[in-house]
Backbone as JSON, one array per atom type, in Angstrom:
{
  "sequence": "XXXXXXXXXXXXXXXXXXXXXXXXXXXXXXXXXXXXXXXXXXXXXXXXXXXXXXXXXXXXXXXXXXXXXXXXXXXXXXXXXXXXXXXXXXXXXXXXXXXXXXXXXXXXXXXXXXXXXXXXXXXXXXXXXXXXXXXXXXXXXXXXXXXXXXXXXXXXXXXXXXXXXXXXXXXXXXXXXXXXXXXXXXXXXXXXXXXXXXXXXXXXXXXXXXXXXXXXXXXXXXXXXXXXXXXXXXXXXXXXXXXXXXXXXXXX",
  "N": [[0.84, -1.18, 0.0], [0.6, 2.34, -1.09], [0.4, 3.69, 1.56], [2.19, 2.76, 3.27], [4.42, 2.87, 2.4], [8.06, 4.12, 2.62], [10.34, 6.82, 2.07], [13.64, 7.46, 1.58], [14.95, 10.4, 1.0], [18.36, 11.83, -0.44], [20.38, 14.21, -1.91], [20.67, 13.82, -5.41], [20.28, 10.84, -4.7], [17.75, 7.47, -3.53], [16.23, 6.13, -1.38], [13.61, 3.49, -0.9], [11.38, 2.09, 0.99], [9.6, -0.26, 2.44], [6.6, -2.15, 4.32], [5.06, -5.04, 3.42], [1.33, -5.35, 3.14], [-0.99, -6.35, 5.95], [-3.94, -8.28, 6.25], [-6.73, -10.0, 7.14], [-10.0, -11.94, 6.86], [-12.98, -12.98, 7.41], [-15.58, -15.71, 6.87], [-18.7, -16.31, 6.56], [-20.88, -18.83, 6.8], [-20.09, -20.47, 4.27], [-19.65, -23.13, 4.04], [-22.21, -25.73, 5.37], [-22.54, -24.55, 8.88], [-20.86, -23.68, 9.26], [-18.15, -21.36, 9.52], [-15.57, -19.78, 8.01], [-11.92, -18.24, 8.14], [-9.61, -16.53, 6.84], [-6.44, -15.29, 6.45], [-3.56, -13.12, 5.77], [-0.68, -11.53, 3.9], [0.34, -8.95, 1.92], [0.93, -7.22, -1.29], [-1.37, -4.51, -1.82], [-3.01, -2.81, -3.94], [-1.23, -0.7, -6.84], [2.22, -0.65, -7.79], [3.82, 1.72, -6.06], [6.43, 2.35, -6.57], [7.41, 1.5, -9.15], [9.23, 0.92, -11.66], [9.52, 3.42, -14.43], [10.53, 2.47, -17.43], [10.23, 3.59, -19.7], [10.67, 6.31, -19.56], [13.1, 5.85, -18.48], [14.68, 4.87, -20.9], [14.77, 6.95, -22.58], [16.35, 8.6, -21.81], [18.74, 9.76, -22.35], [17.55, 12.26, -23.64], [18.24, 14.62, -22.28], [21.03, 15.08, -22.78], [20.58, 15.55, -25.55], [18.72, 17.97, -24.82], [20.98, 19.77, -24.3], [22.51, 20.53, -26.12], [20.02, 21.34, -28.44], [19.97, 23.39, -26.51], [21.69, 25.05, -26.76], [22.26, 25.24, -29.77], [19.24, 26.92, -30.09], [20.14, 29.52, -28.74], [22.41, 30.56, -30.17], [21.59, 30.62, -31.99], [20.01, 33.11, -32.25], [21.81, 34.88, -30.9], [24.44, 34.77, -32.16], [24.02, 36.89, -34.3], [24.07, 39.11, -33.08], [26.34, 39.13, -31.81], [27.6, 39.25, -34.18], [26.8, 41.57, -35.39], [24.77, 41.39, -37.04], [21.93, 41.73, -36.61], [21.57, 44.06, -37.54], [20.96, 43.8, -40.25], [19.21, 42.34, -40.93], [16.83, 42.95, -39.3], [16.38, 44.95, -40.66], [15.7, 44.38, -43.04], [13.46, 43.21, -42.43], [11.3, 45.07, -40.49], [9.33, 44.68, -39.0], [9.76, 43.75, -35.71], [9.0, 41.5, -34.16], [7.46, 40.05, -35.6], [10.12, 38.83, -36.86], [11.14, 37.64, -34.12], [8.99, 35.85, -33.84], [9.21, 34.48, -36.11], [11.65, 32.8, -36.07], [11.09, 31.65, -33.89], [9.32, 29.66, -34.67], [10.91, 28.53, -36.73], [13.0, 27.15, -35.16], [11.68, 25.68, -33.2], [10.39, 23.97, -34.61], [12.56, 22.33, -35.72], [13.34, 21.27, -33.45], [11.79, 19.95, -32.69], [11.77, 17.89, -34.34], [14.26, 16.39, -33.5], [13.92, 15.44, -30.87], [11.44, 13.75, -31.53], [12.85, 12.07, -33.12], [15.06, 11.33, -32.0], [13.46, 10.28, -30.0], [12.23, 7.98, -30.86], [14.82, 6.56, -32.06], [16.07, 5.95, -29.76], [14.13, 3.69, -28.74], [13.86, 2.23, -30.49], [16.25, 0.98, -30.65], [17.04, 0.36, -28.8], [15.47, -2.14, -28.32], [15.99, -4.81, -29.27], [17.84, -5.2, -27.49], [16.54, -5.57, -24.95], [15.05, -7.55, -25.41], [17.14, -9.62, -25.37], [18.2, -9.4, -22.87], [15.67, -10.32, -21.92], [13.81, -9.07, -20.88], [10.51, -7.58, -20.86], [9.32, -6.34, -23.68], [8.91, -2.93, -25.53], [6.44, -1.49, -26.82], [5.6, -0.04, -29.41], [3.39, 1.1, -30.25], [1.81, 1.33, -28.01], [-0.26, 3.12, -25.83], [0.58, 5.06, -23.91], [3.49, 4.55, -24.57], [3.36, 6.2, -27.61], [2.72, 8.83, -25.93], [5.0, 9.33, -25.21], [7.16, 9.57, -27.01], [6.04, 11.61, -28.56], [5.67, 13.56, -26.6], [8.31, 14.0, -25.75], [9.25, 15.04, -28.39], [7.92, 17.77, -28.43], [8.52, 18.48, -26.1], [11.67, 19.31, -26.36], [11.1, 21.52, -28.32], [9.31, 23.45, -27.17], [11.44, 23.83, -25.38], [13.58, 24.66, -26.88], [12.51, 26.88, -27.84], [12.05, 28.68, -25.64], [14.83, 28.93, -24.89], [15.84, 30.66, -26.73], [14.15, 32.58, -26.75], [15.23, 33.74, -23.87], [18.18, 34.26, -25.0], [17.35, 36.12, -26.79], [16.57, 37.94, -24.94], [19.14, 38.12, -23.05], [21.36, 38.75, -24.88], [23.71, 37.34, -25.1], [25.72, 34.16, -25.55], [26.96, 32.93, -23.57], [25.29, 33.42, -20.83], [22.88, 32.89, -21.53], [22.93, 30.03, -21.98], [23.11, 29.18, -19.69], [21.4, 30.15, -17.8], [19.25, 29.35, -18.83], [19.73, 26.14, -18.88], [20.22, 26.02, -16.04], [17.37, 26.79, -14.94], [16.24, 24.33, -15.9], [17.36, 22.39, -15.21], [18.33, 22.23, -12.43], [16.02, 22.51, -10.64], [15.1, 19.27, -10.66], [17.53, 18.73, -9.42], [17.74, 19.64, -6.78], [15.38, 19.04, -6.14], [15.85, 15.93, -5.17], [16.76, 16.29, -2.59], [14.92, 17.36, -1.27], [12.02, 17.3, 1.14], [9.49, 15.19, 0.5], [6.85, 16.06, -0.02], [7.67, 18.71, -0.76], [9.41, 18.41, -2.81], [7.51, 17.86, -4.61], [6.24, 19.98, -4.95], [7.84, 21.77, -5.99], [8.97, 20.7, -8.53], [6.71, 21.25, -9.8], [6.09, 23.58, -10.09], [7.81, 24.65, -11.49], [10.35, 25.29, -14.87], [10.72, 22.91, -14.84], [8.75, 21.14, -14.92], [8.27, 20.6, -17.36], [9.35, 18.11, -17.85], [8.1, 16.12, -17.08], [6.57, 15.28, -19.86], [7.56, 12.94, -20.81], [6.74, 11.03, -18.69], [5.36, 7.7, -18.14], [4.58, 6.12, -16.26], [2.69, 6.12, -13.0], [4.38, 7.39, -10.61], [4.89, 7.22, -7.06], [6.39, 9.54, -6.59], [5.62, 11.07, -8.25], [4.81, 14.14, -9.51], [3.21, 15.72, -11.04], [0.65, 15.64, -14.23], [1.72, 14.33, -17.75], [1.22, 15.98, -19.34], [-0.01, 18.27, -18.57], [2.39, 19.42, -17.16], [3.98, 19.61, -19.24], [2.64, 22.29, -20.08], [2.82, 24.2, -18.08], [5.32, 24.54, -18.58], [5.17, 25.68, -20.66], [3.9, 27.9, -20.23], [5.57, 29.22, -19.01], [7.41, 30.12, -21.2], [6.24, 31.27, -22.56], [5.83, 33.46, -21.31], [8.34, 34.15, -21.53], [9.23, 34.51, -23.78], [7.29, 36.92, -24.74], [8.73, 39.14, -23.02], [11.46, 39.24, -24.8], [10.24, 40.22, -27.06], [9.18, 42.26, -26.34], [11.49, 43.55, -25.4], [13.11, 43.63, -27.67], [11.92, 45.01, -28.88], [11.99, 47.68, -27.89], [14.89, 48.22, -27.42], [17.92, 49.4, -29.51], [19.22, 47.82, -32.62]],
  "CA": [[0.0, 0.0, 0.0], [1.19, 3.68, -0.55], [1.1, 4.19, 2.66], [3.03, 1.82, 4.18], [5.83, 3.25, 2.05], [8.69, 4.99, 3.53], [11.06, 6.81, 1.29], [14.75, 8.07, 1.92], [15.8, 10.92, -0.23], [19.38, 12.53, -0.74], [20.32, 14.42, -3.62], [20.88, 12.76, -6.27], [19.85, 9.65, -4.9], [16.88, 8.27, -3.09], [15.45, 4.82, -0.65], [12.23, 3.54, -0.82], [11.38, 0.72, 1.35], [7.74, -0.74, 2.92], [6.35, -3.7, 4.94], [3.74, -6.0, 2.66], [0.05, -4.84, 3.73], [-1.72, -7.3, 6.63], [-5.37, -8.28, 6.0], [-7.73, -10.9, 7.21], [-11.29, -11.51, 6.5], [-14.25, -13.92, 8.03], [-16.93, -15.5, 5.89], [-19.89, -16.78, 7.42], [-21.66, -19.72, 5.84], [-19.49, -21.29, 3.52], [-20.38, -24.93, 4.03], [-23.43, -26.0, 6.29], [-22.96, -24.85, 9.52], [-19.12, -23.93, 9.28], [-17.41, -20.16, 9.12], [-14.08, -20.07, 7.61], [-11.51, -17.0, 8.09], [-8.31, -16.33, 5.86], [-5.61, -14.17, 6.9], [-2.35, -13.49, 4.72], [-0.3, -10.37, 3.83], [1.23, -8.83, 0.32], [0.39, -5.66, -1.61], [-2.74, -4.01, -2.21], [-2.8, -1.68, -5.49], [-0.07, -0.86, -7.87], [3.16, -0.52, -6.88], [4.21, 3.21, -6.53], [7.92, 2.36, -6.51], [7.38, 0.76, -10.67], [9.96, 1.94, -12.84], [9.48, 4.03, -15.61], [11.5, 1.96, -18.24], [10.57, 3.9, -21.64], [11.35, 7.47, -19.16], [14.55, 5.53, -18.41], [15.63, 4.86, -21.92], [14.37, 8.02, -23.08], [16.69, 9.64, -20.59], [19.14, 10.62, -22.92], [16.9, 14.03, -24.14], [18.98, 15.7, -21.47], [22.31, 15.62, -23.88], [19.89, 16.26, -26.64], [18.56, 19.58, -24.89], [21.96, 20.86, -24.06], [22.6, 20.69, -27.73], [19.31, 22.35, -28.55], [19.56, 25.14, -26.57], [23.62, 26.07, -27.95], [21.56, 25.84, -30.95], [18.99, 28.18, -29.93], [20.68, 30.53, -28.1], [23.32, 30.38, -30.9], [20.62, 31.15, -33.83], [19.86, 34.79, -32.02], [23.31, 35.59, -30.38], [25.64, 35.15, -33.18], [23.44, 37.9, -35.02], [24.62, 40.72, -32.32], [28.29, 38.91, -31.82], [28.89, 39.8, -35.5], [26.71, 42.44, -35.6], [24.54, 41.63, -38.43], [20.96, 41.79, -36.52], [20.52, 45.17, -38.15], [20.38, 43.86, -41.41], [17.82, 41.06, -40.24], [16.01, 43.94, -38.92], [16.07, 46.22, -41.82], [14.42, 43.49, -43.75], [11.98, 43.11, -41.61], [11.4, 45.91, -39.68], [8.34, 44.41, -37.61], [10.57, 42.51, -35.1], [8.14, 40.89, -33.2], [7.24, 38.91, -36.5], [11.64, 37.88, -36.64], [11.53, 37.0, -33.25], [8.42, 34.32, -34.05], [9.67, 33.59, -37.65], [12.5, 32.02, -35.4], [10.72, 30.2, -32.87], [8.9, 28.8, -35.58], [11.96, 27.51, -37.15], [13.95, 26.54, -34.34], [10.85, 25.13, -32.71], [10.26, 22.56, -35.31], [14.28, 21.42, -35.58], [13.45, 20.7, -31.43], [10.5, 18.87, -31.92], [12.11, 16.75, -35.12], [15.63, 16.13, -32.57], [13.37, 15.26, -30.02], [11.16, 12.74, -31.54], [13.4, 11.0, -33.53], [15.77, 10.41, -30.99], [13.02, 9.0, -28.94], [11.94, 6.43, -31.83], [15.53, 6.32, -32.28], [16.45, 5.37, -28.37], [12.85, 2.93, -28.14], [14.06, 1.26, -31.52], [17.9, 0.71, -30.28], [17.2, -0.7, -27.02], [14.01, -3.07, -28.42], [16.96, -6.26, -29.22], [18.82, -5.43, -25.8], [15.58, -5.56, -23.74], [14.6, -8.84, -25.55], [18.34, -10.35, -25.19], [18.23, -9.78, -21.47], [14.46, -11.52, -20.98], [13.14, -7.71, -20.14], [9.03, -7.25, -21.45], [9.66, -5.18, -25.25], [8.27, -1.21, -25.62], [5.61, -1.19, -27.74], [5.62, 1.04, -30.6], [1.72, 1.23, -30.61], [0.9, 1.46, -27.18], [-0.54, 4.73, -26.23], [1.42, 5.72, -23.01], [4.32, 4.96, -25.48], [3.59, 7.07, -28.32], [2.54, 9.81, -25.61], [6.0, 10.14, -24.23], [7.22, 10.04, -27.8], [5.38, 12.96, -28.82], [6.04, 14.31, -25.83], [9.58, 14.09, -26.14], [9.37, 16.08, -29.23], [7.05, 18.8, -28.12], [9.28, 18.95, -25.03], [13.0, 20.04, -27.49], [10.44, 22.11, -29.01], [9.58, 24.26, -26.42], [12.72, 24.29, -24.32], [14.27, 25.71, -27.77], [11.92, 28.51, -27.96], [12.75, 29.05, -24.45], [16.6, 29.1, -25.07], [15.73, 31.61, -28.18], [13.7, 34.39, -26.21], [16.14, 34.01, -22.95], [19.04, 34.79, -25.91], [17.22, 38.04, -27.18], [16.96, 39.27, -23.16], [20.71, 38.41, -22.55], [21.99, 38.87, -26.05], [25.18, 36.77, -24.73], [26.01, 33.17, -25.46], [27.57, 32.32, -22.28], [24.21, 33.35, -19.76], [21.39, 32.42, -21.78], [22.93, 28.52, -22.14], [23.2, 28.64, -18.26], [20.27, 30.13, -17.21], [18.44, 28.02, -19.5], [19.86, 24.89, -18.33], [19.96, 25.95, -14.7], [16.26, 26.34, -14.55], [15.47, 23.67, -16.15], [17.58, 21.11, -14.16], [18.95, 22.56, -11.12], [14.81, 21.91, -9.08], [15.15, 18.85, -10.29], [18.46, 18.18, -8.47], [17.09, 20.47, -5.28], [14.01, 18.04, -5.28], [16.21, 14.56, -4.54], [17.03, 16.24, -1.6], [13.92, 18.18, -0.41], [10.51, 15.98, 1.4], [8.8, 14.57, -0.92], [5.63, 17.46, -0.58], [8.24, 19.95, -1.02], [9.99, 18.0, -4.21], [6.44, 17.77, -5.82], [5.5, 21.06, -5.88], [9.05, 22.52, -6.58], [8.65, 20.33, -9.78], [5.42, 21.06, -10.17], [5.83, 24.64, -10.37], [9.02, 25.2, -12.35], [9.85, 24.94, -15.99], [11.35, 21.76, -14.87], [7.59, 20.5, -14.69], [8.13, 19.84, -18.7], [9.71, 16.51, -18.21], [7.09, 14.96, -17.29], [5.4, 14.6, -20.58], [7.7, 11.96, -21.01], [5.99, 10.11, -17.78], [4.26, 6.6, -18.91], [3.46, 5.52, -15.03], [2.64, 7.31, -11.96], [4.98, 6.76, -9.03], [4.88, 7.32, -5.2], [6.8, 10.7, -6.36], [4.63, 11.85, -9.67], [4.21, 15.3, -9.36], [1.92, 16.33, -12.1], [0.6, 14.63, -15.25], [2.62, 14.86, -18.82], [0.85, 17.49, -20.32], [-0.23, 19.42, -17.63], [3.78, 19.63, -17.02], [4.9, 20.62, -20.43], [1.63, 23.13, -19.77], [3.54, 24.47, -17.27], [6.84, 25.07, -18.93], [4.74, 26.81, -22.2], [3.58, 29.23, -19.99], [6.84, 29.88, -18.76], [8.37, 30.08, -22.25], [5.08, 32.38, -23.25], [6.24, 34.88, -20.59], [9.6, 34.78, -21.67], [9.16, 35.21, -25.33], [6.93, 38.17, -24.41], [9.55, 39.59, -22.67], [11.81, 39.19, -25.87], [9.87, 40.96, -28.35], [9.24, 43.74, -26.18], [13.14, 43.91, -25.71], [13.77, 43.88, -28.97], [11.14, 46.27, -29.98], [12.76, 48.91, -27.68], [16.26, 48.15, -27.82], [18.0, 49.52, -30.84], [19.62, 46.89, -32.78]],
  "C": [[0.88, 1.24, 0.0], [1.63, 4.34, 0.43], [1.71, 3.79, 3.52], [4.53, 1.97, 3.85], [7.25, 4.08, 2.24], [10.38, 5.48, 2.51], [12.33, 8.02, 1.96], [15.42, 9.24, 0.72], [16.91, 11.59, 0.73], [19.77, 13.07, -1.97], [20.73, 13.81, -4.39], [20.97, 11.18, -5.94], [18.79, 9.09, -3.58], [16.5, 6.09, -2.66], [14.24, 4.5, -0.99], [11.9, 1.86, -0.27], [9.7, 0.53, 1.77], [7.95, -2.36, 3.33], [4.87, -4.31, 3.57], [1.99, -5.57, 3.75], [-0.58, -6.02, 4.55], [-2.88, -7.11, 6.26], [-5.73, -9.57, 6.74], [-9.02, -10.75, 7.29], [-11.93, -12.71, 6.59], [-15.08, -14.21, 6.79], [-17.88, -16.51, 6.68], [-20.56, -18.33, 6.55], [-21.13, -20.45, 5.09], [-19.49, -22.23, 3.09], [-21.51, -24.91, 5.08], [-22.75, -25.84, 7.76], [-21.16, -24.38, 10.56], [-18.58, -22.18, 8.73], [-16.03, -20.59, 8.58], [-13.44, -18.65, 7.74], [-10.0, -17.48, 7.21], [-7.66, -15.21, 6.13], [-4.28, -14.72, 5.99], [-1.6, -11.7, 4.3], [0.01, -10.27, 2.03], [0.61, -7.39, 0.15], [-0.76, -5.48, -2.22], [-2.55, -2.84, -3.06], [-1.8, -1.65, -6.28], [0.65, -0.46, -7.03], [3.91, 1.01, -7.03], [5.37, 3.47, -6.41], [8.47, 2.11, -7.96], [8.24, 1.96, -10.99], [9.72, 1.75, -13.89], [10.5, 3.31, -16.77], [11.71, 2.67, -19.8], [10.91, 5.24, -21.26], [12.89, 6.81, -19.54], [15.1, 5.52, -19.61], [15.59, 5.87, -22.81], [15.41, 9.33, -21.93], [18.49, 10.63, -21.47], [18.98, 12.12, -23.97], [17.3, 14.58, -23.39], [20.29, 16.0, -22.08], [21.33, 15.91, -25.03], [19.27, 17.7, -26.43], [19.5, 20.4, -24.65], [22.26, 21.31, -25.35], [21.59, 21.69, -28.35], [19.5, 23.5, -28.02], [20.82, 25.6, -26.55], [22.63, 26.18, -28.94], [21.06, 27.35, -30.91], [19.39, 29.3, -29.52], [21.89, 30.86, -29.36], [22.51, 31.59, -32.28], [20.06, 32.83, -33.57], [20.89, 35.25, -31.72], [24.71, 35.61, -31.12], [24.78, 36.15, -34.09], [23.9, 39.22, -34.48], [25.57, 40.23, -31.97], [28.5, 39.5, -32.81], [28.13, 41.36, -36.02], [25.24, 43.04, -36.9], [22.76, 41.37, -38.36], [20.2, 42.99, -37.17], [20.22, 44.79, -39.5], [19.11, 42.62, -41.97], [16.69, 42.14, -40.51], [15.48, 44.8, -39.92], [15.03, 45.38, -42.96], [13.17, 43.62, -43.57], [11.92, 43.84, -40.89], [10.3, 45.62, -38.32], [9.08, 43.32, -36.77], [10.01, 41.41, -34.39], [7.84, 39.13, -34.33], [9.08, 38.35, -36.62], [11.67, 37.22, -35.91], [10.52, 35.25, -33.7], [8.75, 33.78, -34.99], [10.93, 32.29, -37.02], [12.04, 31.33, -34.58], [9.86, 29.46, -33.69], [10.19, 27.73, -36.01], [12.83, 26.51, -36.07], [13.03, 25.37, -33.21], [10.55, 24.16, -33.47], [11.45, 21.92, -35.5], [14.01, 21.02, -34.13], [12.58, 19.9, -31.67], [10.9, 17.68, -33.29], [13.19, 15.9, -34.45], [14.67, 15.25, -31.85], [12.24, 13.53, -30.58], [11.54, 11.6, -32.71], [14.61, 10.45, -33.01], [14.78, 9.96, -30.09], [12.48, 8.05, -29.77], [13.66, 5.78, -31.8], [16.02, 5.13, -30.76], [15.91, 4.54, -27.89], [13.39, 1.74, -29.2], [15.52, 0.16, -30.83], [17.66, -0.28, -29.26], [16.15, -1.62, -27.41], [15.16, -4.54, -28.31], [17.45, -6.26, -27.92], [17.83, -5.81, -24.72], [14.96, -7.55, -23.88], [15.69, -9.92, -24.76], [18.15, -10.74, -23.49], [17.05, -10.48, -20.83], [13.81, -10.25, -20.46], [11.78, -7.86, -20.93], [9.73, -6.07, -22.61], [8.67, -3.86, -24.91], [7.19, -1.27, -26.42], [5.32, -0.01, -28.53], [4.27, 1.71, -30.47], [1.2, 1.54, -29.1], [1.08, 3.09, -26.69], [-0.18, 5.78, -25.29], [2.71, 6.11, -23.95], [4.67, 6.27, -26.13], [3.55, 8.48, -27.57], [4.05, 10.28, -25.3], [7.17, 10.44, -25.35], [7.08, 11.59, -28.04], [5.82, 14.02, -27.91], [7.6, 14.7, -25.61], [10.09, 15.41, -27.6], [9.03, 17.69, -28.98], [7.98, 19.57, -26.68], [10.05, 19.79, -25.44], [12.37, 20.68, -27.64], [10.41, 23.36, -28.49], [10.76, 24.82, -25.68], [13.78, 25.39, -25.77], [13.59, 27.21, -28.35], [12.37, 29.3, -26.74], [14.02, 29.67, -24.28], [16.54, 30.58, -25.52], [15.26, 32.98, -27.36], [14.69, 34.5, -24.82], [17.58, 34.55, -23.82], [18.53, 36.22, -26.11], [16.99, 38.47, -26.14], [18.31, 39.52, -23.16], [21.54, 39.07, -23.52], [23.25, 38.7, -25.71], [24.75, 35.39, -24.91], [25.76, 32.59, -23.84], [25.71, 32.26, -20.85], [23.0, 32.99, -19.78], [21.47, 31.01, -21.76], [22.91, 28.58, -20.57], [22.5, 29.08, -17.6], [19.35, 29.42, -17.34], [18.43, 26.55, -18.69], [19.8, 24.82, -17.07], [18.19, 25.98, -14.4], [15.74, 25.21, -15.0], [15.94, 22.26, -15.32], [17.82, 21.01, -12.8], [17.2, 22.43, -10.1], [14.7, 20.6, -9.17], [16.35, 17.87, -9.6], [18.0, 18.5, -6.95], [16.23, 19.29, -5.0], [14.72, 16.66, -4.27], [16.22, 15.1, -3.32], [16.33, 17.05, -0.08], [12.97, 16.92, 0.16], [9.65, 15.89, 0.95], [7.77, 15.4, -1.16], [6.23, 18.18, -1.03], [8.62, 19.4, -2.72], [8.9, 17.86, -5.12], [6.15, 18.84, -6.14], [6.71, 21.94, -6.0], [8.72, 21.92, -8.38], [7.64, 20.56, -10.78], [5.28, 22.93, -11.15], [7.05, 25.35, -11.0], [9.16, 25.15, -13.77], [10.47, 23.34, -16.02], [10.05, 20.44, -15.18], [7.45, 19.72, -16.15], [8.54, 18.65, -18.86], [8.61, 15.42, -17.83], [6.04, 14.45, -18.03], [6.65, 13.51, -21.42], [7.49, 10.81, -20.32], [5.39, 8.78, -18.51], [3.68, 6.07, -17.46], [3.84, 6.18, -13.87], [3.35, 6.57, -10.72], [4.6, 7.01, -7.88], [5.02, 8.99, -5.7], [6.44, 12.01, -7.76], [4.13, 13.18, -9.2], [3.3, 16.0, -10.24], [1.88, 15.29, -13.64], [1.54, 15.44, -16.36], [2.41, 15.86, -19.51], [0.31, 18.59, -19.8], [1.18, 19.86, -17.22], [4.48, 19.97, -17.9], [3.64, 21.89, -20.56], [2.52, 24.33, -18.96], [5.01, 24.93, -17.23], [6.78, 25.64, -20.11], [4.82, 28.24, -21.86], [4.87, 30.5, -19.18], [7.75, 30.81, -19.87], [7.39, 31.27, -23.22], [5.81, 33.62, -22.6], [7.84, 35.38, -21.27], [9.95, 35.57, -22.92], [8.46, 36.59, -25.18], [7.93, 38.83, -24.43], [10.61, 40.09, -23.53], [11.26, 39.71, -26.9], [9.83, 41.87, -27.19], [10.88, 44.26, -25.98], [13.66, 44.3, -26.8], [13.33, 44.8, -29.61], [11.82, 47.74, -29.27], [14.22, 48.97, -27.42], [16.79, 48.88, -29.17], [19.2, 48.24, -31.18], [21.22, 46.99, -32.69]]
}
């Protein structure tokens, strides 16, 4: 039972132990004349310790978003390294439409990265999972494809993200490390916060976007997959905001 579960965190790494649930239960009548009772222990519901196995092999989209967001941050900040945003600008003089013409673009290269390294990473590991006697991924099933998709949609956003934190800083160096610090640094904080605190740190950061690669709900599930990349749009809404109006009163 859930609550019989008793979990040890430290950062970056984390206990989880429990006793088997006691029960017994009477029945009256059974044969002529004759009660019978049955007593016995084990677990009652799912197990909220189950590991995530298609998160787990899907766990390399964390070297795939450092990559994305050098990209993004790259695709606005070498324009004012060399200098050559005014002639962007002069093109187009409504900047607001540059800034989205770019999260358009750079937003679909994140969400093609994204879900073809997770077909790529579900395909790869399908022979190794068999070899060892592990249960196979299913291509078709519909947690699957969600964390797929979600995988894509994730890159997607986090590189729009990158892109409007670039036109605030208009530096390389602070937009890749603010970027990446919010997005990983709560959930390092969480291993080592108590477990209410580590849910709604997660819950309420843009870190909340990883969990639309979730497929099953643990003990320590802080929000569902798409209410959690929900949650790191509206982050990435504010920021882009923020980014066109910068840019509209900045001069280039």
């Amino acid at each position: 039972s859930p609550d019989d579960v008793e979990v040890t965190r430290l950062f970056g790494a984390e206990m989880v132990s429990g006793d088997p649930t006691q029960g017994r239960a009477s029945f009256a009548h059974v044969s002529p004349g004759k009660d019978q009772t049955i007593a016995g222990s084990g677990d009652i519901g799912r197990d909220p310790n189950v590991e995530d196995t298609v998160k787990q092999t899907l766990s390399g989209i964390l070297i795939g978003m450092i990559a994305v967001v050098a990209l993004a941050v790259l695709f606005m900040t070498s324009e004012f390294r060399r200098n050559t945003i005014w002639l962007t600008l002069a093109a187009s003089p409504r900047r607001g439409r540059v800034l989205a013409a770019k999260a358009v673009v750079i937003g679909a290269a994140g969400f093609a990265a994204g879900l073809l390294g997770a077909l790529g990473a579900l395909a790869l590991t399908g022979p190794m999972r068999r070899s060892a006697g592990l249960p196979s991924v299913a291509l078709t099933d519909g947690r699957v494809i969600q964390a797929i998709l979600g995988s894509g949609a994730l890159l997607a956003v986090i590189a729009v993200f990158a892109l409007s934190l670039a036109t605030i800083f208009r530096r390389s160096a602070p937009a890749i490390a603010v970027t990446v610090l919010l997005l990983l640094l709560p959930q390092i904080l969480a291993t080592g916060l108590p477990l209410a605190a580590a849910k709604w740190l997660t819950r309420l950061t843009p870190a909340a976007g990883f969990a639309a690669q979730d497929t099953v709900e643990r003990y320590d599930t802080a929000i569902g997959p798409w209410q959690g990349l929900g949650v790191l749009c509206v982050y990435t809404a504010l920021a882009l905001a923020g980014a066109v109006t910068l840019l509209r009163r900045r001069d280039a």
